[in-house]
Amino acid sequence: DTEVTQTPKHLVMGMTNKKSLKCEQHMGHRAMYWYKQKAKKPPELMFVYSYEKLSINESVPSRFSPECPNSSLLNLHLHALQPEDSALYLCASSQVRGGITDTQYFGPGTRLTVL
Amino acid sequence: AQSVAQPEDQVNVAEGNPLTVKCTYSVSGNPYLFWYVQYPNRGLQFLLKYITGDNLVKGSYGFEAEFNKSQTSFHLKKPSALVSDSALYFCASYNFNKFYFGSGTKLNVKP
């Protein structure tokens, strides 16, 4: 099973709202990722968690706040977003072997629209 | 610096014909290379990867890729294209816990 699930599938929010995106995997992967993807563009890395610790933050604005409650779950908390933050948000996970991460498996994404 | 390049924004091919989607890489050390496919409004699906070993890598859905060290290329191929192969394809390299994606190539397979 190589499934990564994400909820919700679609989210519309105002600039003053607070919302959260959720990601779950049960493959025993110890690395999890958040990406942002604009239409017809490659995914842009936002955050990497390795063994539940934040290992990479790609200078993402503080209105995006990641959280990794346990090895299977990854959240992205959203607050005071801007319309330009509208995008497809992808979660991914991968195994870690000998300190090297293996193939990333992606969820279906959350389509976020900020009004 | 790590990077992958996909020189074609779009590739058009007739159903039943062979297809090639091009990728070149620039990485330090041994390259870890991947191909992913993305259908509209969906996440990326893993197709295949090259880590080491045989230069011809076979993957999902009949796709294969050839690693060429002298040309620093990792082109994706399929002997006979299907209309359902129409999608956005990304080449990626991996190093230091990060994936570096190419710009993507839109594959159009016409009946």
Coordinates of C-alpha atoms in Angstrom, one line a residue, chain B residues 12-80:
Chain B
N12 CA 2.6 15.4 -29.1
V13 CA 2.4 11.9 -30.2
A14 CA -0.1 9.7 -32.0
E15 CA -1.6 6.7 -30.2
G16 CA 0.3 3.6 -30.9
N17 CA 3.6 5.4 -31.6
P18 CA 6.6 5.4 -29.4
L19 CA 7.0 8.3 -27.0
T20 CA 10.0 10.0 -25.4
V21 CA 10.0 12.7 -22.8
K22 CA 13.4 14.2 -22.3
C23 CA 15.3 15.0 -19.1
T24 CA 18.8 16.1 -18.4
Y25 CA 20.4 16.4 -15.1
S26 CA 23.2 18.3 -13.3
V27 CA 24.0 16.8 -9.9
S28 CA 27.1 16.4 -7.8
G29 CA 27.9 12.9 -6.9
N30 CA 25.9 9.9 -7.9
P31 CA 22.5 10.9 -9.3
Y32 CA 19.3 9.6 -7.8
L33 CA 16.7 10.2 -10.6
F34 CA 12.9 9.8 -10.7
W35 CA 10.0 10.2 -13.0
Y36 CA 6.5 11.2 -11.8
V37 CA 3.3 11.6 -13.7
Q38 CA 0.5 14.0 -12.7
Y39 CA -3.1 13.8 -14.0
P40 CA -5.3 17.0 -13.8
N41 CA -6.1 18.0 -10.2
R42 CA -4.3 15.0 -8.8
G43 CA -1.1 14.3 -6.9
L44 CA 2.1 13.0 -8.4
Q45 CA 2.3 9.3 -9.1
F46 CA 5.7 7.6 -9.0
L47 CA 6.7 5.9 -12.3
L48 CA 10.3 4.8 -11.9
K49 CA 13.7 5.6 -10.4
Y50 CA 17.4 5.1 -11.1
I51 CA 19.7 4.8 -8.1
T52 CA 22.4 2.5 -9.4
G53 CA 22.8 -0.6 -11.6
D54 CA 21.3 -1.3 -15.0
N55 CA 21.0 1.8 -17.1
L56 CA 17.6 0.8 -18.4
V57 CA 15.0 1.1 -15.7
K58 CA 11.5 -0.3 -16.1
G59 CA 8.6 1.2 -14.3
S60 CA 4.8 1.3 -14.0
Y61 CA 2.3 1.3 -16.9
G62 CA 4.9 0.1 -19.5
F63 CA 7.2 3.1 -19.0
E64 CA 10.9 2.8 -19.0
A65 CA 13.8 5.2 -18.8
E66 CA 17.4 5.1 -19.9
F67 CA 20.1 6.5 -17.7
N68 CA 23.0 7.9 -19.8
K69 CA 25.9 9.2 -17.8
S70 CA 27.9 10.6 -20.7
Q71 CA 25.0 12.6 -21.9
T72 CA 23.7 13.3 -18.4
S73 CA 20.2 12.3 -19.5
F74 CA 17.4 10.2 -18.1
H75 CA 14.8 10.1 -20.9
L76 CA 11.4 8.5 -20.3
K77 CA 10.1 6.2 -23.0
K78 CA 7.2 4.0 -23.9
P79 CA 7.1 1.7 -27.0
S80 CA 3.4 2.4 -27.7

